[in-house]
Coordinates of C-alpha atoms in Angstrom, one line a residue:
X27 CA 197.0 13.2 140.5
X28 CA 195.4 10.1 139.3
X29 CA 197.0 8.0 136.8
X30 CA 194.6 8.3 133.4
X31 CA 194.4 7.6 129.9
X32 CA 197.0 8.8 127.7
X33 CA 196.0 10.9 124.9
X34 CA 198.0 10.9 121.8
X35 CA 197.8 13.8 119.5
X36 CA 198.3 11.4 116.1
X37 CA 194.9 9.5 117.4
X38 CA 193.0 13.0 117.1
X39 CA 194.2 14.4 113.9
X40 CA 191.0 14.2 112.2
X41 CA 190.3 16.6 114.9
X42 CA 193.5 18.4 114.7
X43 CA 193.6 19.2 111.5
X44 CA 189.9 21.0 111.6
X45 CA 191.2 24.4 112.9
X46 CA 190.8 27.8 112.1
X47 CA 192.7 28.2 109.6
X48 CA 190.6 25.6 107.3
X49 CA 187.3 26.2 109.3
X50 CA 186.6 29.5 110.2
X51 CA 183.3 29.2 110.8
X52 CA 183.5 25.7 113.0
X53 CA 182.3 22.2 111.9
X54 CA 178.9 20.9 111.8
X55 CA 180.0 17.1 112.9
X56 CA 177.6 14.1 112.3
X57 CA 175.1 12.2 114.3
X58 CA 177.9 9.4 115.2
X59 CA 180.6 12.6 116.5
X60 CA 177.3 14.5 117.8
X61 CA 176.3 11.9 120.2
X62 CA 179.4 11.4 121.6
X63 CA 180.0 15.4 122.1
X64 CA 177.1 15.4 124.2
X65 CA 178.6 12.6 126.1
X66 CA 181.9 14.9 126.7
X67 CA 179.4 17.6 127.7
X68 CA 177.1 15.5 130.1
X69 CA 180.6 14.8 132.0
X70 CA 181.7 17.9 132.1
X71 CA 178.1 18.8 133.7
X72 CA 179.3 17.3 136.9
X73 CA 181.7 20.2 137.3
X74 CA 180.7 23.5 138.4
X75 CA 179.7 26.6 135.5
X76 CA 182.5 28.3 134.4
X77 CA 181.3 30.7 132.0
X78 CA 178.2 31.6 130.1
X79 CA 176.3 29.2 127.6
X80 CA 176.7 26.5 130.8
X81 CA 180.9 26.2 129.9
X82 CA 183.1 24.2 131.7
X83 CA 186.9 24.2 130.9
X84 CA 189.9 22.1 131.4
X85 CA 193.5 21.8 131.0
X86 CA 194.4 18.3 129.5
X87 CA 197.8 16.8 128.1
X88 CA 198.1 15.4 124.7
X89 CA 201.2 13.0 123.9
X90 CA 202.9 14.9 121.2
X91 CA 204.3 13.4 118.0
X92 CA 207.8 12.9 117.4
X93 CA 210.2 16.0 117.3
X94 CA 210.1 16.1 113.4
X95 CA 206.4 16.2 113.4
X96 CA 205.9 18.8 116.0
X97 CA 203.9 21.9 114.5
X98 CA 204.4 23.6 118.6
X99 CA 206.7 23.3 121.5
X100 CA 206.0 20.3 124.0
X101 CA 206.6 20.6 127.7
X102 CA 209.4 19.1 129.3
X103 CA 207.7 15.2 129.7
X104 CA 206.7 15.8 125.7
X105 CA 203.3 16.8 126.3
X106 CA 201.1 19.2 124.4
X107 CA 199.0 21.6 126.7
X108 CA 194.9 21.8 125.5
X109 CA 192.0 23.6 126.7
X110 CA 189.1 22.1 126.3
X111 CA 185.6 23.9 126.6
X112 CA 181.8 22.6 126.5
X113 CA 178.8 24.5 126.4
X114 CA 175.5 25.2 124.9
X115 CA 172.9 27.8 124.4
X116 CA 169.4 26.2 124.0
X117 CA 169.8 23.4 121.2
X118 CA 173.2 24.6 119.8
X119 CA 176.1 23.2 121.5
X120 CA 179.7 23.2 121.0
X121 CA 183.3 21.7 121.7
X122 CA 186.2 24.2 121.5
X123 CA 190.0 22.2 121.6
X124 CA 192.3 25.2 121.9
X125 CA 195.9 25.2 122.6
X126 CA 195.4 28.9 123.5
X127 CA 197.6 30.8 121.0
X128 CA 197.0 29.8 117.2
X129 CA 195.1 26.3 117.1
X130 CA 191.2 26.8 117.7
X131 CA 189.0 23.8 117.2
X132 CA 185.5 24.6 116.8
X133 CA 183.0 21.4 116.2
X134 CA 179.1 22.2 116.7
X135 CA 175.7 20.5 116.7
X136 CA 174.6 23.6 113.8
X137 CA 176.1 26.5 112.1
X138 CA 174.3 28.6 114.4
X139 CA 171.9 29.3 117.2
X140 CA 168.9 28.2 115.8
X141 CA 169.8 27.7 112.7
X142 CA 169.2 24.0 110.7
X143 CA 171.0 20.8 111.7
X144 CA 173.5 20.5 108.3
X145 CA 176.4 18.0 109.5
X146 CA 179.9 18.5 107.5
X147 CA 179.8 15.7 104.7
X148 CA 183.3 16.4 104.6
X149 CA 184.7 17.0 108.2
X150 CA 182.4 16.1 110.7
X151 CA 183.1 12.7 110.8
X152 CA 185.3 12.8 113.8
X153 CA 183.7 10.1 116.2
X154 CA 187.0 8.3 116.3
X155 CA 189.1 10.7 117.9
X156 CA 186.2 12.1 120.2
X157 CA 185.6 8.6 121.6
X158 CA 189.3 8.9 122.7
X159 CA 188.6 12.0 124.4
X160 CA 185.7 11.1 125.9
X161 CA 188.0 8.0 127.6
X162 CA 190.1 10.6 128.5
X163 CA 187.5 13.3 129.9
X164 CA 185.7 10.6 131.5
X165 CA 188.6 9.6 133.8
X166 CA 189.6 13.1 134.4
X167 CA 186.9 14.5 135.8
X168 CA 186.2 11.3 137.9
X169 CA 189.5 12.5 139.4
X170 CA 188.5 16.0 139.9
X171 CA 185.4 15.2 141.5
X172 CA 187.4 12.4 143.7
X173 CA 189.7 14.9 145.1
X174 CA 189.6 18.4 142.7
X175 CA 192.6 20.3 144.9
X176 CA 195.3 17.6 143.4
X177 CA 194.0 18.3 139.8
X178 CA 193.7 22.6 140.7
X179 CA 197.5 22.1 142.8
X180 CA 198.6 19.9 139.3
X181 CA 197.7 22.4 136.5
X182 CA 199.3 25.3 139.0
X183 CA 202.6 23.3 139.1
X184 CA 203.0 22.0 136.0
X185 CA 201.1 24.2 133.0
X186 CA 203.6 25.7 131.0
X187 CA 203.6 29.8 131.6
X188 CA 202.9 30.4 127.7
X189 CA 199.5 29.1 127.9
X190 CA 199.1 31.8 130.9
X191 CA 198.6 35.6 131.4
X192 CA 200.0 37.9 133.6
X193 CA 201.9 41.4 134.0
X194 CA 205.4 42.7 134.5
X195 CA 207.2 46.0 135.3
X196 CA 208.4 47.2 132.3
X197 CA 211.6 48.4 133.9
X198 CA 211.8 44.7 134.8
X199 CA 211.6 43.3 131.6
X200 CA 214.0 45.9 129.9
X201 CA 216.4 45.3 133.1
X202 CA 216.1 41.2 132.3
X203 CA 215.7 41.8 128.1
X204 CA 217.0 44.7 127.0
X205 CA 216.1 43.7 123.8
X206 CA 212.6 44.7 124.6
X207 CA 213.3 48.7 125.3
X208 CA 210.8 50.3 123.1
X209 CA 213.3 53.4 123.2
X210 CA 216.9 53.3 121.8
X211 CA 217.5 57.0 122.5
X212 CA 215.2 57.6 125.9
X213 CA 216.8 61.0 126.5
X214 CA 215.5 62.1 122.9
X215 CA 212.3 61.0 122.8
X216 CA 212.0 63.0 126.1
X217 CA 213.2 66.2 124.5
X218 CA 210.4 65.5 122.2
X219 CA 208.1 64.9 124.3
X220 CA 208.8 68.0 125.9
X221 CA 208.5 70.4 123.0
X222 CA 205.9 68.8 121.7
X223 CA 204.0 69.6 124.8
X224 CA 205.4 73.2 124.8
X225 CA 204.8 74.8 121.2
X226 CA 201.0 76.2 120.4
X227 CA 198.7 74.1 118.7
X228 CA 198.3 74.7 114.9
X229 CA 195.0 76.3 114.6
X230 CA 193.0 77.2 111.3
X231 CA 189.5 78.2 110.6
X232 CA 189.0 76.7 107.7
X233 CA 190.4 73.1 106.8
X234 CA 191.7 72.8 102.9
X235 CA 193.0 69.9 100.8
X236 CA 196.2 72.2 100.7
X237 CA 196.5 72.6 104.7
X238 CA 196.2 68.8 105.1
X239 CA 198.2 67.8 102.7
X240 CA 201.1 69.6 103.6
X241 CA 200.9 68.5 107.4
X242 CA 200.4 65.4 106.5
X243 CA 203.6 65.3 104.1
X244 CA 205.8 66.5 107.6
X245 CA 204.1 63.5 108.8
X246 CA 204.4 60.9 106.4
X247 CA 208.2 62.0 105.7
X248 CA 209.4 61.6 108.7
X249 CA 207.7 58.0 108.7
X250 CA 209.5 56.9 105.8
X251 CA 213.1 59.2 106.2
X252 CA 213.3 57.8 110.0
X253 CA 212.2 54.5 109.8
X254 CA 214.1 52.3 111.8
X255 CA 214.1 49.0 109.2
X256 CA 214.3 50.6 106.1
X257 CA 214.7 54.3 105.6
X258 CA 214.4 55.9 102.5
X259 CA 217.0 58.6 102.0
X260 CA 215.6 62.2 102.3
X261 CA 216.4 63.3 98.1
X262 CA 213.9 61.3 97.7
X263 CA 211.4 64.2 99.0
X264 CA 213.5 67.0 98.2
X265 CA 211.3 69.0 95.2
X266 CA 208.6 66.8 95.7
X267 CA 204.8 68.5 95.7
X268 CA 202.6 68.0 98.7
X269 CA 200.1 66.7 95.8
X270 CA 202.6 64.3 94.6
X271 CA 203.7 62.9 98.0
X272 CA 199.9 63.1 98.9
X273 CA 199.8 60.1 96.1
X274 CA 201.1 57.6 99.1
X275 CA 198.0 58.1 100.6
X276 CA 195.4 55.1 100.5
X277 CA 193.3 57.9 99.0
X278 CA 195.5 60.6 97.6
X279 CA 194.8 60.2 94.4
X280 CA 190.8 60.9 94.8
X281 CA 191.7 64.8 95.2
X282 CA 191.4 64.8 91.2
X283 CA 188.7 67.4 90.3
X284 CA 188.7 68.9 94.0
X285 CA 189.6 72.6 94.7
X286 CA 192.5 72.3 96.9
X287 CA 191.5 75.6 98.7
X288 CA 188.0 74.9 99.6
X289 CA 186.8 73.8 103.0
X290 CA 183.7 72.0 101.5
X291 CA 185.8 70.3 98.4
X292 CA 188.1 68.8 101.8
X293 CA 184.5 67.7 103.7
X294 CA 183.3 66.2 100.9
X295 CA 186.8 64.0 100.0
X296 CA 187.1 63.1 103.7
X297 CA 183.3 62.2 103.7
X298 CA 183.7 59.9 101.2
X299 CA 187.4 58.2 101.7
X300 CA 187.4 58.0 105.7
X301 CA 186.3 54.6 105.7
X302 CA 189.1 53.3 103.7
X303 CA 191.6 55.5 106.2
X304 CA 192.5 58.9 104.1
X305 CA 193.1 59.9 107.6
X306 CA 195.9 57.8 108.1
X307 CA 200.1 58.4 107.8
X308 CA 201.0 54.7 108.6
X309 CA 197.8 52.5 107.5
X310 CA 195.5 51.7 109.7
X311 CA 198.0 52.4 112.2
X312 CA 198.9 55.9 112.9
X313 CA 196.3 58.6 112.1
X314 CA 196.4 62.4 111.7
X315 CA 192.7 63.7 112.3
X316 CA 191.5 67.0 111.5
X317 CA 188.9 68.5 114.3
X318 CA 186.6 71.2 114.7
X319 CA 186.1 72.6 117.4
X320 CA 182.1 72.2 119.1
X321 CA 182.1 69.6 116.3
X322 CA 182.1 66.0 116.9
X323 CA 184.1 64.2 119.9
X324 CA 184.5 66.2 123.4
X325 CA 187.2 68.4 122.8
X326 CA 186.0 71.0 125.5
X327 CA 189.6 71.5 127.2
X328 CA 191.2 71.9 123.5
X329 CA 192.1 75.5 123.8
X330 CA 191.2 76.0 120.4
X331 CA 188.4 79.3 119.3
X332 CA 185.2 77.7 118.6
X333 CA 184.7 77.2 115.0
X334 CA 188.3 77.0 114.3
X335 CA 190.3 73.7 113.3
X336 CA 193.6 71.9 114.7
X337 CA 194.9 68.3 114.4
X338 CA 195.2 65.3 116.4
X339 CA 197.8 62.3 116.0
X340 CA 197.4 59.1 117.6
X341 CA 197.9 55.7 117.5
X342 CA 197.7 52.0 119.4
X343 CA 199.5 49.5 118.5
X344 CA 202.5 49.3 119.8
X345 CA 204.9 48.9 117.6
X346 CA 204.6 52.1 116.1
X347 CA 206.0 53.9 119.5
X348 CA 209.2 55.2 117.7
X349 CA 207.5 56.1 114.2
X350 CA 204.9 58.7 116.1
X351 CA 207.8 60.4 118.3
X352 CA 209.3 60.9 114.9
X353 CA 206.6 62.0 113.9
X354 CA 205.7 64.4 116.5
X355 CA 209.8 65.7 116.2
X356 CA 209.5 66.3 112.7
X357 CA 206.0 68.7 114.0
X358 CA 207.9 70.2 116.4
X359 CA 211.0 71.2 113.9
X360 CA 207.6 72.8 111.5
X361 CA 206.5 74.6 114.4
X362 CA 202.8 72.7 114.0
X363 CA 201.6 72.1 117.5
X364 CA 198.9 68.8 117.1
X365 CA 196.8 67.0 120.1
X366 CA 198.6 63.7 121.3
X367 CA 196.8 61.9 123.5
X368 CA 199.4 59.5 123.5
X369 CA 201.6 61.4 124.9
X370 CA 200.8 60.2 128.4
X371 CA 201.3 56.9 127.2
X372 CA 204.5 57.3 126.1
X373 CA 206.2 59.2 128.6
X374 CA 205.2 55.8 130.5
X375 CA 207.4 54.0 128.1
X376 CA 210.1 56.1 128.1
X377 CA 210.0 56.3 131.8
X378 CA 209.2 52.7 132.3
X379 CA 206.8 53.4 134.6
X380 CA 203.7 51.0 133.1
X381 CA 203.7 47.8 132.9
X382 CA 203.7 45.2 129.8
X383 CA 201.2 42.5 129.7
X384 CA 202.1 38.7 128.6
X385 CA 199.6 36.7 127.0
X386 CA 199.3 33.4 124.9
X387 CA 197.3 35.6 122.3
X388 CA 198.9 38.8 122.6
X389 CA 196.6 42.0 121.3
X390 CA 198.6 44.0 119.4
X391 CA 196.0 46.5 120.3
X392 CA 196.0 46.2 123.8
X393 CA 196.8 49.2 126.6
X394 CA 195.1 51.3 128.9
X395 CA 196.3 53.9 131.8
X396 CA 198.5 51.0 133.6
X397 CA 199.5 48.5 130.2
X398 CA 201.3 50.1 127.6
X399 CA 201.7 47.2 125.2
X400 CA 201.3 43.0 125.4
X401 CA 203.6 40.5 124.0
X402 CA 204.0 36.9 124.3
X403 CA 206.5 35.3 127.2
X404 CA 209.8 35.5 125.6
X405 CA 211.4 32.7 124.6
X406 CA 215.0 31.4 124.2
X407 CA 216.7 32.3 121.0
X408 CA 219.4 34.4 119.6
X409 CA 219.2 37.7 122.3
X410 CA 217.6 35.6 125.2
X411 CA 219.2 33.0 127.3
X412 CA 216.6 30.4 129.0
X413 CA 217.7 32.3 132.7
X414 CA 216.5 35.4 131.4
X415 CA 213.2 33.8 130.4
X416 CA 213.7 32.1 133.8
X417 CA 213.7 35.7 135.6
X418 CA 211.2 37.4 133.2
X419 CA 208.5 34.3 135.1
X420 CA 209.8 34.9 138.3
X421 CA 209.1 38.6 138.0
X422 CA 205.6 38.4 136.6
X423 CA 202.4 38.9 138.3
X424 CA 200.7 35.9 137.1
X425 CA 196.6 36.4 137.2
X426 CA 195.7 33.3 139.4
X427 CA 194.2 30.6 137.6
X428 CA 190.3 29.5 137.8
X429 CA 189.7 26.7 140.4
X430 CA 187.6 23.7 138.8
X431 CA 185.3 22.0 141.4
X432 CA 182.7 19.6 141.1
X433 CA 179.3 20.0 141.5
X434 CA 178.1 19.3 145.5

């Protein structure tokens, strides 16, 4: 590709330094940084749309400072890997500098669409280090629009495969990594899985303070007992109340004043504490949700009477894999048969039959009926040589990167 401009990431630290962590609602820059945004953007406009709001998006290289001073890992040639993104939605436009995991740059003409011009007294003076991107921009995408497959062919060969998403076997990744199995004990957890899926569901018709709180103690023990950091020693719920293990939820100690055997002293304690996660056995995390049946979400195939209540456990992120078969084991020892609709997922897992997503920004949050779980590309350390890194690329499905062209 064409020789250009060298960018030095000490020349844009007043930009640099504006990220989200200080500015999470962007910067307003000045008129002096404003106009020459809109220069970056009117260069940009010789490419083809990339997005909505009129974005275009590029890859660029930033010098990085010396080792001591580096804040994130530089490619082989030293280089720091940046997207950059323009766009602009009537008379509110914007310049995003992203290095696509924790730094997020966000400088704007406004604080919002349609909202009044207010410039950062403070931060928005950043005309300095913009007119060095625009140098750099301005040479760039004169090279793209000379000969745009040796910048596509460039970015393809040389972008480092953190900044990049993609998908991998998970039997591949626990065959390179075995440090990733989500399962120490796969055999068990099927056993578990198994019974879980064999014993009746726990049915009631009516749903009490009492009833919950005991299920949710069988729960909430085994969480804490079986915990694979920092289990606490099972004495320490021997002769223990429901009520006063109940305390360790985020709203236990609201039951004060409530009858303990009344459906409608349970409705009205839920109603009131569900938004702040009564409902949950790991916070925000793992819940155990009492249903009704014909009440509420579709729960036609439950075979439950209508009228009658039963319980479902479920969870996302992943991370919490182990604590819910625990979980589930510590149901199955009670005899208390709950819905799982994980369980689909996690027989996956076990049988490392899904596949695990790689992101720059993993989503701790993120599966569906082929992902269980995303991470970021592992990296050398302790438990991972740089071959097995090496071998977890090669075995990746990378999703193909978007093409920039210029405009015809």
């Amino acid at each position: 590709m064409k020789q250009l401009p060298i960018l030095k990431y000490n020349d844009l630290w007043s930009v640099m330094c504006l990220d989200r962590r200080n500015h999470l609602n962007g910067v307003v820059v000045d008129d002096a940084s404003l106009k020459i945004m809109l220069h970056i953007e009117k260069t940009m406009q010789r490419l083809e749309v990339m997005g909505d709001d009129e974005q275009r998006v590029l890859w660029i290289e930033i010098k990085a400072p010396a080792k001591k001073y580096r804040e994130e890992n530089a490619d082989a040639n030293g280089n720091y890997w940046y997207q950059l993104c323009t766009g602009h939605y009537k008379d509110f436009h914007y310049l995003i500098l992203s290095n696509r995991e924790w730094r997020f740059i966000d400088l704007r003409s406004a604080h919002h669409i349609d909202a009044e011009r207010k410039p950062d007294l403070y931060s928005g003076n950043v005309s300095k280090a913009l007119k060095k991107i625009n140098i750099y921009i301005s040479a760039l995408v004169d090279s793209i629009c000379e000969n745009p497959e040796a910048y596509n062919a460039y970015i393809e060969e040389h972008l480092p495969y953190t900044k990049r998403d993609g998908k991998i076997k998970r039997a591949d990744l626990n065959r390179i990594c075995p440090c990733y199995k989500t399962f120490d004990h796969p055999e068990h957890v099927l056993r578990v899985l198994e019974k879980q899926q064999s014993i009746p569901l726990w049915t009631s018709d009516e749903m009490t303070l009492r009833k919950y709180m005991h299920i949710w103690r069988i729960a909430y023990e085994a969480y804490c007992t079986k915990s694979r950091f920092d289990p606490e020693p099972k004495s320490a719920y021997e002769n223990v109340s429901d009520e006063d293990i109940f305390r360790h939820n985020s709203k236990g100690r609201e039951i004060e004043g409530l009858n303990l055997d009344n459906e409608e002293d349970f409705l009205k304690w839920e109603g009131a504490n569900s938004p702040y996660h009564c409902l949950d056995v790991a916070y925000a995390r793992v819940h155990l949700s009492p249903h009704k049946k014909g009440e509420g979400w579709d729960d036609e195939e439950i075979p439950v009477p209508e009228g009658h209540w039963y319980l479902s456990l479920y969870f996302s992120v992943y991370g919490y894999s182990q604590d819910v078969i625990n979980m589930l084991e510590a149901f199955c020892h009670a005899g208390i048969g709950v819905v799982c609709g994980a369980t689909s997922r996690l027989l996956k897992m076990v049988n490392e039959t899904d596949y695990v997503s790689i992101s720059s920004i993993p989503n701790k949050y993120t599966h569906d009926e082929e992902i269980g779980n995303e991470i970021s590309l592992p990296y050398e350390c302790e438990d991972i040589t740089a071959q097995q890194v090496a071998e977890v690329i090669a075995a990746t499905k990378w999703v193909p990167l978007k093409k920039v062209k210029p405009v015809l």
